[in-house]
Tab-separated table of C-alpha atoms and ligand atoms in Angstrom:
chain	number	residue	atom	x	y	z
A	2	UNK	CA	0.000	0.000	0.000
A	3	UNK	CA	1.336	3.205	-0.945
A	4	UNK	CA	2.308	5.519	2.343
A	5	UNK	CA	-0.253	8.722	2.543
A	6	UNK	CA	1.102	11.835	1.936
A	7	UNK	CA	1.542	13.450	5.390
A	8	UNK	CA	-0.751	16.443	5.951
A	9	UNK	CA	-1.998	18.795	8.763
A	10	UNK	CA	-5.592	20.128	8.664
A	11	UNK	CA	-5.824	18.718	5.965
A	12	UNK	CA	-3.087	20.563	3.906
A	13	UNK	CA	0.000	18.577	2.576
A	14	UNK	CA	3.599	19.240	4.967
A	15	UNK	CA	5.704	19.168	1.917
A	16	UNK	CA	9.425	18.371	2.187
A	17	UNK	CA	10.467	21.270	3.771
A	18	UNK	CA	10.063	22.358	7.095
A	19	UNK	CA	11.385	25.668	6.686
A	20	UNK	CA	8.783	26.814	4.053
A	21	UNK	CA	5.925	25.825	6.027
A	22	UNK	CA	7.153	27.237	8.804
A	23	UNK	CA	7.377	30.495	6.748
A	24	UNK	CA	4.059	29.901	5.625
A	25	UNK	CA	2.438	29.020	8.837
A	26	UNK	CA	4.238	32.491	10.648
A	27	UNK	CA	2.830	34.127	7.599
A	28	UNK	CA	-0.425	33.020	8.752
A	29	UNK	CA	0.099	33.655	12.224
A	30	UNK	CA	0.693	37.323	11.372
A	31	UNK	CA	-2.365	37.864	9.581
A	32	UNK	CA	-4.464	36.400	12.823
A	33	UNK	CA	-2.441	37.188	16.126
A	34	UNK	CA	-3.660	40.429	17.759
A	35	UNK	CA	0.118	40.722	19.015
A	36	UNK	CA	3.227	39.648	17.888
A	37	UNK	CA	3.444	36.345	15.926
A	38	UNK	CA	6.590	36.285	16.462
A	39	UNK	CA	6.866	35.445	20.037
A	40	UNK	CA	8.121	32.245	20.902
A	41	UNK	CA	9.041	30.363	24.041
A	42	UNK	CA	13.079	29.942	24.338
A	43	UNK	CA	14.059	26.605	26.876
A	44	UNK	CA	17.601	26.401	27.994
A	45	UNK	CA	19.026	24.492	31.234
A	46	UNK	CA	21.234	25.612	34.074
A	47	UNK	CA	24.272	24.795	35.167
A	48	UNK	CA	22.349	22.265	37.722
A	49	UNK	CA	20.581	20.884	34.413
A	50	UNK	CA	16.958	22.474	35.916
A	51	UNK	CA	15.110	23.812	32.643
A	52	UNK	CA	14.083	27.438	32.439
A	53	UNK	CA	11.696	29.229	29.887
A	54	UNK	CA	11.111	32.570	28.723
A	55	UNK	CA	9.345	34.372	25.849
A	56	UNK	CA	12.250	36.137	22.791
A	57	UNK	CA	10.999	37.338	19.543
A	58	UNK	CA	11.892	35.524	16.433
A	59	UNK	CA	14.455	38.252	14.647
A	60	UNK	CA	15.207	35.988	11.248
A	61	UNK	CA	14.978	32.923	10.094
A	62	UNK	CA	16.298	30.874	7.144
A	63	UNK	CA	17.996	27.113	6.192
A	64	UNK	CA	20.474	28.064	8.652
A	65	UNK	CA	18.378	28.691	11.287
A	66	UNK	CA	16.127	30.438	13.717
A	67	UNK	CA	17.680	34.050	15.322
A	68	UNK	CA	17.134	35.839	18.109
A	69	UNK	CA	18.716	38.460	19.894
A	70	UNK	CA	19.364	39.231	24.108
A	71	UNK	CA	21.415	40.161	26.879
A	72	UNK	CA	24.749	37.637	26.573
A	73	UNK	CA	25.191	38.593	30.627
A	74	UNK	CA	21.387	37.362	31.292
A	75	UNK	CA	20.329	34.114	32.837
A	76	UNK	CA	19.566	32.679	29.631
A	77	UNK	CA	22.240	34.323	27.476
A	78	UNK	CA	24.601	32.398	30.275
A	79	UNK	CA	22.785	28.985	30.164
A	80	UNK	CA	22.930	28.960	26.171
A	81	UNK	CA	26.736	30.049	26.222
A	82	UNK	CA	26.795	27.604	28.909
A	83	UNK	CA	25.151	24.081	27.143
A	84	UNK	CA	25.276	25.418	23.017
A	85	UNK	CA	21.688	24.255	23.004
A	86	UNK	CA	17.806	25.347	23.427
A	87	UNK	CA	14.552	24.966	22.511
A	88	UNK	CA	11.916	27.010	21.096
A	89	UNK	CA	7.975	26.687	20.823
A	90	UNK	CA	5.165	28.833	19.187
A	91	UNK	CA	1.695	28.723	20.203
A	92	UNK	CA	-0.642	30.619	17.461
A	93	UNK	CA	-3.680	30.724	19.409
A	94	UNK	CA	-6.203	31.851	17.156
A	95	UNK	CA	-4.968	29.375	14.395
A	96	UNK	CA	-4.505	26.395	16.758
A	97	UNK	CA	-1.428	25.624	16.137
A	98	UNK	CA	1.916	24.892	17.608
A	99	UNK	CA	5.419	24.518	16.335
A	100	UNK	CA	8.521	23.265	18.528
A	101	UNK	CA	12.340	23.711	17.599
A	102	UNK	CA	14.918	21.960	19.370
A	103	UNK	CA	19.169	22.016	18.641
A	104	UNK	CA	22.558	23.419	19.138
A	105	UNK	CA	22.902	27.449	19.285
A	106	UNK	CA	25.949	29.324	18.179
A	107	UNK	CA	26.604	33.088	18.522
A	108	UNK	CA	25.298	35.280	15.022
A	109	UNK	CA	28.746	36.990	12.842
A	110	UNK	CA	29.279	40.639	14.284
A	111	UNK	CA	28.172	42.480	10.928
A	112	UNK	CA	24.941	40.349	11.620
A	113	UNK	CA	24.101	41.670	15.269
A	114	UNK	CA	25.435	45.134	14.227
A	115	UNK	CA	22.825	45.296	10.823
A	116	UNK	CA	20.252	44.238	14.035
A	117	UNK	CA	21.278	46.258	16.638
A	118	UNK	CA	21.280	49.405	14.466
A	119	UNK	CA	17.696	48.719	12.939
A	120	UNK	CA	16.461	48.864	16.407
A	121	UNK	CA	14.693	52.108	17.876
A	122	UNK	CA	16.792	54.693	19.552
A	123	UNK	CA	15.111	53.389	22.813
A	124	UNK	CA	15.748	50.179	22.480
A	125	UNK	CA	19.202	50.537	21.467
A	126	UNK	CA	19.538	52.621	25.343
A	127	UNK	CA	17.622	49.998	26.683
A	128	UNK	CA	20.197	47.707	25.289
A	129	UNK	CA	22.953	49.657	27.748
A	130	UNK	CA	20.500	50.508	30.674
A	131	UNK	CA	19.303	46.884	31.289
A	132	UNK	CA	21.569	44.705	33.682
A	133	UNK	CA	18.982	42.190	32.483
A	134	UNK	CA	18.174	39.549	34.773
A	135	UNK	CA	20.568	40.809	37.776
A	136	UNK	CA	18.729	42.223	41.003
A	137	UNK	CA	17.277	46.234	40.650
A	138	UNK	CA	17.234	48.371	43.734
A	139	UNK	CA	14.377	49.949	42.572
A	140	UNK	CA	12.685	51.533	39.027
A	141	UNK	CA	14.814	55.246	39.680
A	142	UNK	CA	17.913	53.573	39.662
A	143	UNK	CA	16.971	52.439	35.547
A	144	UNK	CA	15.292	55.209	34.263
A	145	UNK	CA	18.138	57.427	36.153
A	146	UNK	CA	20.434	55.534	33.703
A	147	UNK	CA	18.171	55.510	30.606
A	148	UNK	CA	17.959	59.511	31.371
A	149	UNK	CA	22.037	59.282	31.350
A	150	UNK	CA	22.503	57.179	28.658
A	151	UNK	CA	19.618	59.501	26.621
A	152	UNK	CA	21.871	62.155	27.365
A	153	UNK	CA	25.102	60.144	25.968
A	154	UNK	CA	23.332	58.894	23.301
A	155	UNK	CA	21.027	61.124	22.588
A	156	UNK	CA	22.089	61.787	19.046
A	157	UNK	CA	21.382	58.613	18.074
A	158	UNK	CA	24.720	57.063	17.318
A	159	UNK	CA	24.585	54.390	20.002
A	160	UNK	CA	27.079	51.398	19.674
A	161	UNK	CA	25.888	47.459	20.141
A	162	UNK	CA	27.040	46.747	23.840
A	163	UNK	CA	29.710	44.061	23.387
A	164	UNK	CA	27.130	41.744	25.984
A	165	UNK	CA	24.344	41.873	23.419
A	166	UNK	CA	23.743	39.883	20.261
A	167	UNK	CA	21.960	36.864	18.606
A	168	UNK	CA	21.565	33.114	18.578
A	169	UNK	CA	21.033	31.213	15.712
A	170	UNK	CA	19.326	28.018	16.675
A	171	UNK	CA	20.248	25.190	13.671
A	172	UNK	CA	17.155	22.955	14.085
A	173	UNK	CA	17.917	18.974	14.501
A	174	UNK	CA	13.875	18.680	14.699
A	175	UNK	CA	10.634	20.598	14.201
A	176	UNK	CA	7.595	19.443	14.801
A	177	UNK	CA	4.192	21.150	13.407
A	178	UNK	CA	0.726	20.853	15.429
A	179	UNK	CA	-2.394	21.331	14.250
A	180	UNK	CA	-5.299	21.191	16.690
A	181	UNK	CA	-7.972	18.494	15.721
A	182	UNK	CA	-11.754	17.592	16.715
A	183	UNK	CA	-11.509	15.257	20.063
A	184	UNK	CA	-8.376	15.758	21.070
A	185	UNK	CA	-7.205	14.004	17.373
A	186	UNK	CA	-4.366	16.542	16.585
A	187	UNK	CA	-2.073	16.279	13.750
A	188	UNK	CA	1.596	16.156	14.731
A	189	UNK	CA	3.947	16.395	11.947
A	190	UNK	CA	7.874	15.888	12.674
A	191	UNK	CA	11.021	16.731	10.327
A	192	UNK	CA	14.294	15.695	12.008
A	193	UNK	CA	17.625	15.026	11.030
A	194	UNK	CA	21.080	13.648	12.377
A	195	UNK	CA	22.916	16.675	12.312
A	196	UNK	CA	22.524	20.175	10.125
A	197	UNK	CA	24.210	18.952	6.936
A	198	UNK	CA	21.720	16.009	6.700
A	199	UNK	CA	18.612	15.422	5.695
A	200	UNK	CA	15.139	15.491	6.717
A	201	UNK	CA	12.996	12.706	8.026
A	202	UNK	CA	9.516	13.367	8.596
A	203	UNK	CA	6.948	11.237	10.982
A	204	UNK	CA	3.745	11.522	11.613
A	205	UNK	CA	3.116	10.937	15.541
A	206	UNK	CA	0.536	10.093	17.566
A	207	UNK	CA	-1.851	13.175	19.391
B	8	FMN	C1	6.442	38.690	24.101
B	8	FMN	C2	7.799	38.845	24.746
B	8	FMN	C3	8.935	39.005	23.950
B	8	FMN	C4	10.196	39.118	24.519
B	8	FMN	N1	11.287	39.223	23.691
B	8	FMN	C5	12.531	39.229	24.231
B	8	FMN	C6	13.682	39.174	23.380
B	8	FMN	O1	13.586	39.098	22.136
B	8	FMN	N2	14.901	39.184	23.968
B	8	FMN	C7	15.055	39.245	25.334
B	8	FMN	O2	16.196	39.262	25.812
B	8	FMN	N3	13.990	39.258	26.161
B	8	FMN	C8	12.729	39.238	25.643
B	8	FMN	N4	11.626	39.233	26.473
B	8	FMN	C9	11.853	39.231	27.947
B	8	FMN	C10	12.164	37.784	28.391
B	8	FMN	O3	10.984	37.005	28.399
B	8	FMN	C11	12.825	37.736	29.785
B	8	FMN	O4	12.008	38.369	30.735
B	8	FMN	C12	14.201	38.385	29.820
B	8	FMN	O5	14.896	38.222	28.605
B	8	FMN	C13	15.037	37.818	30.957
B	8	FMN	O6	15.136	36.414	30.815
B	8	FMN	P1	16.275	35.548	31.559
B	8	FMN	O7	16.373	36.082	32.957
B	8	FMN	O8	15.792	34.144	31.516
B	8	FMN	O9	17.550	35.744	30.790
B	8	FMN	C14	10.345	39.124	25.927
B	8	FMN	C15	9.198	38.960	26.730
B	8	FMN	C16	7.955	38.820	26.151
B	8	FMN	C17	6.753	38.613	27.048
């Protein structure tokens, strides 16, 4: 018996995971009230407990998904630290769900810099302001330095902080969800050994 071409809702998956992923955020932008592009980012600590936190999706291509923080942050240290993560996308209008898992290596400088300077001027002070994740005294203390760093800055040539760039995450698997009636959902899997290979795709239980 010939093996049925794998779909979700009823639409074929195709052979590559990275165009319907592109078409599925292209979706997703057309029906989330607020940005599509949020996804949950898993790392582990040091003690191998997980931890989870919402980035923005920056880019994304063959080579990867991007996305840029604070490399002095608790998870900028725990991906430094293990060279691997997680992500997951919940569209919740559409029903869907899409999880990334593999190693993470540091974007080129030109890359973050392209970024960095794309950014609005406040986000580019917020960029130099935020100790991000480290203990605040209280609110004064960081918009004292944002007022400070306004001042610096305020012409709007602000440099990327040497602690702040992207990750590229090089998926080893994605799997697509799409909700079903009773509970029936289609799950749709693409992995692969390592990023040079190629993709194997599975259809798995709900
Ligand atoms: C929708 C949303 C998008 C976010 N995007 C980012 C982001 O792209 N980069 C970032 O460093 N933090 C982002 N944050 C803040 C993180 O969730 C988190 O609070 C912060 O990065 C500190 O995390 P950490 O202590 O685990 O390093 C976002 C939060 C939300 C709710």
């Amino acid at each position: 018996m010939a093996k049925e071409a794998l779909t979700l809702g009823e639409k074929p998956v195709g052979d590559d995971p990275f165009a319907l992923f592109a078409n599925w955020l292209g979706d997703a932008e057309g029906s989330e009230p607020n940005d599509p592009n949020a996804m949950a980012l898993a790392t582990v600590d040091e003690a191998g407990l997980p931890d989870v936190r919402m980035v923005l999706l920056k880019g994304f291509d063959a080579a990867g998904f991007v996305f840029y923080t604070n490399f002095e942050s608790n998870k900028g240290r725990q991906l430094l630290a293990s060279g691997k993560a997680a992500l997951c996308f919940h569209w919740k209008t559409l029903r869907r769900q899409v999880r990334i898992r593999g190693p993470v290596a540091v974007v080129g400088e030109a890359e973050a810099d392209a970024y960095f300077a794309s950014r609005p001027l406040g986000s580019r002070i917020g960029a130099w302001a935020s100790d991000q994740s480290r203990p605040l005294e209280s609110r004064e203390v960081l918009e004292t330095r944002v007022a400070e760093l306004g001042e610096r800055y305020g012409d709007g040539a602000v440099p990327r902080p040497a602690h702040w760039s992207g990750f590229r995450l090089a998926p080893l698997q994605i799997e697509f969800w799409h909700d079903g009636a009773f509970r029936l959902h289609d799950r749709a899997v693409f992995s692969r050994q390592d990023e040079a290979g190629g993709w194997r795709i599975e259809r798995l239980y709900p």
